[in-house]
mmCIF file of C-alpha atoms in Angstrom:
data_model
loop_
_atom_site.group_PDB
_atom_site.id
_atom_site.type_symbol
_atom_site.label_atom_id
_atom_site.label_comp_id
_atom_site.label_asym_id
_atom_site.label_seq_id
_atom_site.Cartn_x
_atom_site.Cartn_y
_atom_site.Cartn_z
ATOM 1 C CA MET A 240 -39.838 -82.183 -35.915
ATOM 2 C CA GLY A 241 -36.455 -80.508 -35.939
ATOM 3 C CA LYS A 242 -34.893 -79.153 -32.738
ATOM 4 C CA ARG A 243 -33.746 -75.535 -32.208
ATOM 5 C CA PRO A 244 -30.000 -75.340 -32.419
ATOM 6 C CA PRO A 245 -28.276 -74.756 -29.075
ATOM 7 C CA ILE A 246 -27.369 -71.149 -28.175
ATOM 8 C CA PRO A 247 -23.649 -70.568 -28.006
ATOM 9 C CA PRO A 248 -22.464 -69.971 -24.424
ATOM 10 C CA ASP A 249 -20.970 -66.595 -25.204
ATOM 11 C CA ILE A 250 -24.293 -65.285 -26.506
ATOM 12 C CA GLU A 251 -26.436 -66.906 -23.818
ATOM 13 C CA ASN A 252 -24.464 -65.361 -20.959
ATOM 14 C CA ALA A 253 -23.865 -61.952 -22.572
ATOM 15 C CA GLN A 254 -24.611 -58.887 -20.418
ATOM 16 C CA PRO A 255 -26.087 -55.647 -21.755
ATOM 17 C CA PRO A 256 -23.389 -53.068 -22.614
ATOM 18 C CA LEU A 257 -22.463 -50.613 -19.846
ATOM 19 C CA PRO A 258 -23.427 -46.972 -20.373
ATOM 20 C CA PRO A 259 -20.532 -44.660 -21.267
ATOM 21 C CA LEU A 260 -18.867 -42.860 -18.407
ATOM 22 C CA PRO A 261 -19.892 -39.210 -18.048
ATOM 23 C CA PRO A 262 -17.212 -36.656 -18.866
ATOM 24 C CA PRO A 263 -15.338 -35.334 -15.843
ATOM 25 C CA SER A 264 -17.045 -32.316 -14.347
ATOM 26 C CA ARG A 265 -15.258 -29.028 -14.264
ATOM 27 C CA PRO A 266 -13.782 -28.281 -10.845
ATOM 28 C CA GLN A 267 -15.615 -25.718 -8.766
ATOM 29 C CA PHE A 268 -13.443 -22.804 -7.702
ATOM 30 C CA ARG A 269 -14.873 -21.465 -4.499
ATOM 31 C CA PRO A 270 -12.468 -19.151 -2.742
ATOM 32 C CA PRO A 271 -13.353 -18.405 0.876
ATOM 33 C CA VAL A 272 -15.663 -15.498 1.600
ATOM 34 C CA PRO A 273 -13.537 -12.402 2.333
ATOM 35 C CA VAL A 274 -13.358 -11.598 6.034
ATOM 36 C CA PRO A 275 -14.105 -7.912 6.733
ATOM 37 C CA TRP A 276 -11.275 -5.877 8.192
ATOM 38 C CA TYR A 277 -11.565 -4.952 11.836
ATOM 39 C CA ALA A 278 -12.357 -1.242 11.828
ATOM 40 C CA TRP A 279 -10.233 0.492 14.444
ATOM 41 C CA LEU A 280 -8.850 3.547 12.640
ATOM 42 C CA VAL A 281 -12.172 5.346 12.146
ATOM 43 C CA PRO A 282 -13.095 5.065 15.862
ATOM 44 C CA LEU A 283 -9.574 6.256 16.676
ATOM 45 C CA ILE A 284 -10.010 9.310 14.417
ATOM 46 C CA LEU A 285 -13.356 10.004 16.076
ATOM 47 C CA ALA A 286 -11.817 9.806 19.559
ATOM 48 C CA ALA A 287 -8.919 12.033 18.474
ATOM 49 C CA ASN A 288 -11.335 14.687 17.228
ATOM 50 C CA PHE A 289 -13.278 14.713 20.490
ATOM 51 C CA ILE A 290 -10.082 14.888 22.552
ATOM 52 C CA THR A 291 -8.804 17.710 20.349
ATOM 53 C CA PHE A 292 -12.071 19.620 20.795
ATOM 54 C CA ALA A 293 -11.928 19.231 24.587
ATOM 55 C CA SER A 294 -8.307 20.437 24.545
ATOM 56 C CA THR A 295 -9.337 23.392 22.388
ATOM 57 C CA MET A 296 -12.019 24.405 24.883
ATOM 58 C CA TYR A 297 -9.520 24.062 27.740
ATOM 59 C CA VAL A 298 -7.045 26.360 25.978
ATOM 60 C CA ASN A 299 -9.885 28.744 25.072
ATOM 61 C CA ASP A 300 -10.750 29.271 28.761
ATOM 62 C CA CYS A 301 -13.844 31.380 28.122
ATOM 63 C CA PRO A 302 -14.396 32.382 31.799
ATOM 64 C CA ALA A 303 -11.034 34.161 31.801
ATOM 65 C CA ARG A 304 -12.259 36.624 29.152
ATOM 66 C CA SER A 305 -16.047 36.783 29.420
ATOM 67 C CA ASP A 306 -18.844 36.699 31.961
ATOM 68 C CA GLU A 307 -21.375 35.367 29.445
ATOM 69 C CA CYS A 308 -19.942 31.898 28.855
ATOM 70 C CA LEU A 309 -22.500 29.194 28.074
ATOM 71 C CA LEU A 310 -22.877 26.333 30.591
ATOM 72 C CA PHE A 311 -20.238 27.778 32.886
ATOM 73 C CA ASP A 312 -21.830 26.192 35.981
ATOM 74 C CA VAL A 313 -21.544 22.742 34.390
ATOM 75 C CA LEU A 314 -18.373 22.914 32.300
ATOM 76 C CA GLY A 315 -16.307 25.538 34.091
ATOM 77 C CA ARG A 316 -13.174 26.289 32.082
ATOM 78 C CA LEU A 317 -14.508 24.199 29.182
ATOM 79 C CA SER A 318 -17.631 26.353 28.780
ATOM 80 C CA PHE A 319 -18.552 27.761 25.369
ATOM 81 C CA GLN A 320 -18.207 31.257 23.993
ATOM 82 C CA PRO A 321 -21.401 33.385 24.035
ATOM 83 C CA ILE A 322 -23.881 32.672 21.221
ATOM 84 C CA LYS A 323 -23.226 36.083 19.671
ATOM 85 C CA GLU A 324 -19.590 35.049 19.149
ATOM 86 C CA ASN A 325 -20.065 31.395 18.182
ATOM 87 C CA MET A 326 -23.449 29.899 17.359
ATOM 88 C CA LEU A 327 -22.005 26.382 17.129
ATOM 89 C CA LEU A 328 -21.080 26.127 20.832
ATOM 90 C CA GLY A 329 -17.339 26.393 20.553
ATOM 91 C CA PRO A 330 -14.191 28.483 21.070
ATOM 92 C CA SER A 331 -13.178 31.902 19.843
ATOM 93 C CA ILE A 332 -11.399 32.732 16.587
ATOM 94 C CA PRO A 333 -8.078 33.643 18.304
ATOM 95 C CA THR A 334 -8.022 30.233 19.990
ATOM 96 C CA LEU A 335 -8.612 28.398 16.717
ATOM 97 C CA ARG A 336 -5.936 30.467 15.012
ATOM 98 C CA LYS A 337 -3.504 29.745 17.830
ATOM 99 C CA LEU A 338 -4.061 25.985 17.655
ATOM 100 C CA GLY A 339 -3.742 25.577 13.882
ATOM 101 C CA ALA A 340 -6.769 26.877 11.984
ATOM 102 C CA LEU A 341 -6.253 27.367 8.264
ATOM 103 C CA GLU A 342 -5.485 30.950 7.287
ATOM 104 C CA ARG A 343 -3.847 31.689 3.967
ATOM 105 C CA ARG A 344 -1.766 34.576 5.236
ATOM 106 C CA LEU A 345 -0.130 32.381 7.870
ATOM 107 C CA VAL A 346 0.422 29.553 5.385
ATOM 108 C CA GLU A 347 2.204 31.954 3.042
ATOM 109 C CA GLU A 348 4.380 33.071 5.938
ATOM 110 C CA GLY A 349 5.699 29.545 6.332
ATOM 111 C CA GLU A 350 3.183 27.730 8.548
ATOM 112 C CA LYS A 351 2.423 24.976 6.029
ATOM 113 C CA TRP A 352 1.465 22.588 8.815
ATOM 114 C CA ARG A 353 -1.869 24.376 9.053
ATOM 115 C CA LEU A 354 -2.952 22.613 5.850
ATOM 116 C CA ILE A 355 -3.150 19.411 7.935
ATOM 117 C CA SER A 356 -3.784 20.659 11.471
ATOM 118 C CA CYS A 357 -7.022 22.429 10.524
ATOM 119 C CA ILE A 358 -8.792 19.147 9.711
ATOM 120 C CA TRP A 359 -8.522 18.114 13.375
ATOM 121 C CA LEU A 360 -10.095 21.318 14.707
ATOM 122 C CA HIS A 361 -13.799 22.174 14.804
ATOM 123 C CA GLY A 362 -15.645 25.419 15.229
ATOM 124 C CA GLY A 363 -18.079 24.097 17.806
ATOM 125 C CA LEU A 364 -19.743 21.095 19.362
ATOM 126 C CA LEU A 365 -22.530 21.059 16.750
ATOM 127 C CA HIS A 366 -19.958 21.195 13.964
ATOM 128 C CA LEU A 367 -18.017 18.331 15.550
ATOM 129 C CA LEU A 368 -21.073 16.106 16.025
ATOM 130 C CA ALA A 369 -22.244 16.574 12.437
ATOM 131 C CA ASN A 370 -18.843 15.630 11.036
ATOM 132 C CA MET A 371 -18.289 12.662 13.344
ATOM 133 C CA ILE A 372 -21.695 11.150 12.593
ATOM 134 C CA SER A 373 -20.855 11.409 8.890
ATOM 135 C CA LEU A 374 -17.461 9.819 9.551
ATOM 136 C CA LEU A 375 -19.054 6.821 11.258
ATOM 137 C CA CYS A 376 -21.643 6.352 8.511
ATOM 138 C CA ILE A 377 -19.117 6.560 5.662
ATOM 139 C CA GLY A 378 -15.791 5.532 7.110
ATOM 140 C CA MET A 379 -16.698 2.377 9.020
ATOM 141 C CA ARG A 380 -17.955 0.525 5.935
ATOM 142 C CA LEU A 381 -14.992 1.627 3.842
ATOM 143 C CA GLU A 382 -12.458 0.545 6.451
ATOM 144 C CA GLN A 383 -14.137 -2.859 6.842
ATOM 145 C CA GLU A 384 -13.913 -3.418 3.090
ATOM 146 C CA PHE A 385 -10.499 -1.926 2.272
ATOM 147 C CA GLY A 386 -8.533 -1.770 5.517
ATOM 148 C CA PHE A 387 -7.096 0.978 7.655
ATOM 149 C CA LEU A 388 -4.068 1.825 5.493
ATOM 150 C CA ARG A 389 -5.970 2.841 2.359
ATOM 151 C CA ILE A 390 -8.771 4.609 4.236
ATOM 152 C CA GLY A 391 -6.289 6.465 6.437
ATOM 153 C CA ALA A 392 -4.421 7.670 3.352
ATOM 154 C CA LEU A 393 -7.702 8.726 1.736
ATOM 155 C CA TYR A 394 -8.759 10.678 4.822
ATOM 156 C CA VAL A 395 -5.517 12.620 5.226
ATOM 157 C CA ILE A 396 -4.835 13.295 1.526
ATOM 158 C CA SER A 397 -8.451 14.378 0.927
ATOM 159 C CA GLY A 398 -8.239 16.709 3.907
ATOM 160 C CA LEU A 399 -5.019 18.155 2.493
ATOM 161 C CA GLY A 400 -6.711 18.624 -0.888
ATOM 162 C CA GLY A 401 -9.610 20.445 0.746
ATOM 163 C CA SER A 402 -7.258 22.741 2.663
ATOM 164 C CA LEU A 403 -5.269 23.528 -0.477
ATOM 165 C CA MET A 404 -8.420 24.377 -2.431
ATOM 166 C CA SER A 405 -9.674 26.546 0.431
ATOM 167 C CA CYS A 406 -6.456 28.565 0.429
ATOM 168 C CA LEU A 407 -6.396 28.964 -3.338
ATOM 169 C CA THR A 408 -9.952 30.333 -3.469
ATOM 170 C CA ASP A 409 -9.338 32.770 -0.603
ATOM 171 C CA SER A 410 -7.558 35.418 -2.632
ATOM 172 C CA ARG A 411 -8.231 38.161 -0.062
ATOM 173 C CA GLY A 412 -7.001 36.151 2.918
ATOM 174 C CA GLU A 413 -10.158 36.799 4.920
ATOM 175 C CA ARG A 414 -10.981 33.210 5.901
ATOM 176 C CA VAL A 415 -10.163 31.217 9.031
ATOM 177 C CA SER A 416 -11.226 27.664 8.255
ATOM 178 C CA VAL A 417 -11.450 24.538 10.411
ATOM 179 C CA GLY A 418 -13.127 21.143 10.152
ATOM 180 C CA ALA A 419 -12.866 17.627 8.753
ATOM 181 C CA SER A 420 -15.470 18.018 6.017
ATOM 182 C CA GLY A 421 -12.855 18.095 3.258
ATOM 183 C CA ALA A 422 -11.615 14.665 4.383
ATOM 184 C CA LEU A 423 -15.192 13.362 4.657
ATOM 185 C CA PHE A 424 -16.071 14.561 1.167
ATOM 186 C CA GLY A 425 -12.940 12.779 -0.003
ATOM 187 C CA LEU A 426 -14.367 9.515 1.334
ATOM 188 C CA LEU A 427 -17.593 10.231 -0.561
ATOM 189 C CA GLY A 428 -15.619 10.901 -3.729
ATOM 190 C CA ALA A 429 -13.703 7.661 -3.226
ATOM 191 C CA MET A 430 -16.977 5.745 -2.900
ATOM 192 C CA LEU A 431 -18.044 7.115 -6.279
ATOM 193 C CA SER A 432 -14.789 6.242 -8.047
ATOM 194 C CA GLU A 433 -14.778 2.801 -6.404
ATOM 195 C CA LEU A 434 -18.240 2.121 -7.825
ATOM 196 C CA ILE A 435 -17.140 3.229 -11.297
ATOM 197 C CA THR A 436 -13.851 1.327 -11.468
ATOM 198 C CA ASN A 437 -15.298 -1.872 -9.932
ATOM 199 C CA TRP A 438 -18.435 -1.715 -12.061
ATOM 200 C CA THR A 439 -18.449 -5.410 -13.054
ATOM 201 C CA ILE A 440 -18.884 -6.789 -9.522
ATOM 202 C CA TYR A 441 -21.981 -4.800 -8.561
ATOM 203 C CA ASP A 442 -25.642 -5.683 -8.939
ATOM 204 C CA ASN A 443 -28.203 -2.917 -9.515
ATOM 205 C CA LYS A 444 -25.417 -0.711 -10.813
ATOM 206 C CA CYS A 445 -27.515 2.219 -12.015
ATOM 207 C CA THR A 446 -29.535 2.340 -8.804
ATOM 208 C CA ALA A 447 -26.382 2.390 -6.669
ATOM 209 C CA LEU A 448 -24.827 5.081 -8.861
ATOM 210 C CA MET A 449 -27.870 7.369 -8.804
ATOM 211 C CA THR A 450 -28.273 6.950 -5.028
ATOM 212 C CA LEU A 451 -24.650 7.851 -4.401
ATOM 213 C CA ILE A 452 -24.796 10.880 -6.726
ATOM 214 C CA LEU A 453 -27.914 12.113 -4.904
ATOM 215 C CA ILE A 454 -26.195 11.793 -1.515
ATOM 216 C CA ILE A 455 -23.143 13.680 -2.792
ATOM 217 C CA ALA A 456 -25.309 16.439 -4.314
ATOM 218 C CA LEU A 457 -27.248 16.908 -1.072
ATOM 219 C CA ASN A 458 -24.048 17.163 0.945
ATOM 220 C CA LEU A 459 -22.485 19.629 -1.485
ATOM 221 C CA SER A 460 -25.616 21.786 -1.319
ATOM 222 C CA VAL A 461 -24.926 22.361 2.389
ATOM 223 C CA GLY A 462 -21.849 24.282 1.284
ATOM 224 C CA PHE A 463 -24.016 27.149 0.023
ATOM 225 C CA LEU A 464 -25.057 28.026 3.581
ATOM 226 C CA PRO A 465 -23.432 31.116 5.126
ATOM 227 C CA ARG A 466 -20.036 30.624 6.767
ATOM 228 C CA VAL A 467 -19.528 27.192 5.157
ATOM 229 C CA ASP A 468 -16.298 26.676 3.244
ATOM 230 C CA ASN A 469 -17.597 24.878 0.154
ATOM 231 C CA SER A 470 -14.243 25.173 -1.591
ATOM 232 C CA ALA A 471 -12.767 22.793 0.989
ATOM 233 C CA HIS A 472 -15.637 20.390 0.323
ATOM 234 C CA CYS A 473 -14.989 20.462 -3.426
ATOM 235 C CA GLY A 474 -11.225 20.130 -3.061
ATOM 236 C CA GLY A 475 -11.551 17.172 -0.702
ATOM 237 C CA PHE A 476 -14.113 15.511 -2.955
ATOM 238 C CA LEU A 477 -11.899 15.809 -6.040
ATOM 239 C CA ALA A 478 -8.831 14.530 -4.193
ATOM 240 C CA GLY A 479 -10.738 11.536 -2.835
ATOM 241 C CA PHE A 480 -12.400 10.856 -6.187
ATOM 242 C CA PHE A 481 -9.126 10.585 -8.095
ATOM 243 C CA LEU A 482 -7.328 8.778 -5.270
ATOM 244 C CA GLY A 483 -10.137 6.208 -5.110
ATOM 245 C CA PHE A 484 -9.291 5.039 -8.642
ATOM 246 C CA VAL A 485 -5.731 4.437 -7.442
ATOM 247 C CA VAL A 486 -6.188 2.626 -4.127
ATOM 248 C CA LEU A 487 -9.676 1.045 -4.186
ATOM 249 C CA LEU A 488 -9.369 -1.393 -7.117
ATOM 250 C CA ARG A 489 -11.000 -4.813 -6.811
ATOM 251 C CA PRO A 490 -10.503 -7.876 -9.064
ATOM 252 C CA GLN A 491 -13.006 -8.054 -11.931
ATOM 253 C CA TYR A 492 -15.998 -10.387 -11.806
ATOM 254 C CA GLY A 493 -15.016 -13.985 -12.546
ATOM 255 C CA TYR A 494 -11.342 -13.642 -11.646
ATOM 256 C CA VAL A 495 -9.892 -16.659 -9.795
ATOM 257 C CA SER A 496 -6.684 -16.280 -7.824
ATOM 258 C CA PRO A 497 -4.013 -18.869 -8.748
ATOM 259 C CA LYS A 498 -3.861 -20.106 -5.153
ATOM 260 C CA TYR A 499 -7.433 -21.405 -5.462
ATOM 261 C CA ILE A 500 -6.832 -23.351 -8.743
ATOM 262 C CA PRO A 501 -6.217 -27.123 -8.238
ATOM 263 C CA PRO A 502 -2.667 -28.278 -9.057
ATOM 264 C CA GLY A 503 -2.231 -29.383 -12.651
ATOM 265 C CA TYR A 504 -5.463 -27.858 -13.885
ATOM 266 C CA ASP A 505 -5.067 -25.756 -17.014
ATOM 267 C CA MET A 506 -7.563 -22.904 -17.349
ATOM 268 C CA LYS A 507 -7.958 -22.098 -21.025
ATOM 269 C CA HIS A 508 -9.881 -18.885 -20.547
ATOM 270 C CA LYS A 509 -8.489 -17.452 -17.349
ATOM 271 C CA LYS A 510 -9.539 -13.847 -16.735
ATOM 272 C CA PRO A 511 -6.952 -11.226 -15.814
ATOM 273 C CA LYS A 512 -7.195 -9.711 -12.354
ATOM 274 C CA HIS A 513 -8.179 -6.256 -13.588
ATOM 275 C CA LYS A 514 -9.760 -4.972 -16.745
ATOM 276 C CA CYS A 515 -7.888 -2.651 -19.082
ATOM 277 C CA TYR A 516 -10.085 0.336 -18.258
ATOM 278 C CA GLN A 517 -9.259 -0.074 -14.545
ATOM 279 C CA HIS A 518 -5.560 0.387 -15.283
ATOM 280 C CA ILE A 519 -6.314 3.389 -17.493
ATOM 281 C CA PHE A 520 -8.385 4.991 -14.714
ATOM 282 C CA ARG A 521 -5.681 4.258 -12.145
ATOM 283 C CA PHE A 522 -2.721 5.801 -13.964
ATOM 284 C CA THR A 523 -4.703 8.713 -15.407
ATOM 285 C CA SER A 524 -6.117 9.590 -11.982
ATOM 286 C CA LEU A 525 -2.715 9.328 -10.337
ATOM 287 C CA ALA A 526 -1.261 11.717 -12.917
ATOM 288 C CA ILE A 527 -4.142 14.196 -12.448
ATOM 289 C CA LEU A 528 -3.855 14.007 -8.654
ATOM 290 C CA LEU A 529 -0.107 14.640 -8.612
ATOM 291 C CA ALA A 530 -0.376 17.444 -11.161
ATOM 292 C CA GLY A 531 -3.178 19.088 -9.183
ATOM 293 C CA PHE A 532 -1.296 19.041 -5.881
ATOM 294 C CA ILE A 533 1.950 20.266 -7.441
ATOM 295 C CA ALA A 534 0.233 23.060 -9.387
ATOM 296 C CA GLY A 535 -1.887 24.133 -6.411
ATOM 297 C CA TYR A 536 1.010 24.168 -3.975
ATOM 298 C CA THR A 537 3.204 26.060 -6.437
ATOM 299 C CA LYS A 538 0.485 28.638 -7.021
ATOM 300 C CA LEU A 539 0.005 29.074 -3.286
ATOM 301 C CA LEU A 540 3.702 29.792 -2.790
ATOM 302 C CA ARG A 541 3.883 32.315 -5.641
ATOM 303 C CA GLU A 542 0.778 34.361 -4.907
ATOM 304 C CA HIS A 543 0.204 36.776 -2.039
ATOM 305 C CA THR A 544 -3.086 37.756 -0.472
ATOM 306 C CA VAL A 545 -4.594 41.180 0.062
ATOM 307 C CA HIS A 546 -5.220 41.343 3.812
ATOM 308 C CA SER A 547 -8.689 42.280 4.964
ATOM 309 C CA GLU A 548 -11.123 41.601 7.785
ATOM 310 C CA THR A 549 -11.054 38.027 9.084
ATOM 311 C CA PHE A 550 -14.072 35.737 8.908
ATOM 312 C CA ARG A 551 -14.428 32.224 10.221
ATOM 313 C CA ASP A 552 -15.603 29.431 7.946
ATOM 314 C CA PHE A 553 -16.457 25.864 8.841
ATOM 315 C CA ASN A 554 -15.924 22.880 6.586
#
């Protein structure tokens, strides 16, 4: 019988081939979760409004002019005007006018500062509480997301826009207007433009948009009540809406900041920080905003009112 030939050593000791190495995984870019801003400006604005209202009531000094002051035994000099004069528990019209209420006739005579001072005055305690509750609900979240500088600019510029619109629609000069509602509607308008321009980063987009539009519509409907200056609401809303496109931009979904990309890694399909439509909205809105303020202010300086009986409006 023949023997099997010996197996060569290199075949006998051969090991099975190693599996191929997997391709290197793509690096995971995980920037840190953004830390919310510490909201201090909105509480400061709230405190300033309450201090201003207390100062207004002190200057008003109802007991010096009337024996029917509300809560005189409790508040003394800070007591409210009689209900027949002010249903909102506040001062008299002459006091508001003296301290900076918006009145077109006085603005035309050179007191332009009233366009800003009126947003810090309120017609009564009920008026003040309604506005400050709205400020807390709207402003705190916005300041935590975007910081005090942008929200402060939105508040003041929207208030100025509301005052300008109020003057322009008061052709007879019969309105004495006070209140921060123009600034608050500007924050609402900015929330709407922020949702539109940062559309790519939101989930449930249509639901968020419809909810916000409903809230805005309900608030604007309050302006049809008697003695409510809806023109200031509309002016503030428009100013805040256009300004929101300018100052409330966020990076588009999928954008990675260069500081979070590992050294030496080449991203072939890196997304730009903002989409093209965001830049279009920004520059178009800025142009509209500047043109609106310039045209409105110029019109206010050129026109003159027909003086008539004075009424007080709240915004």
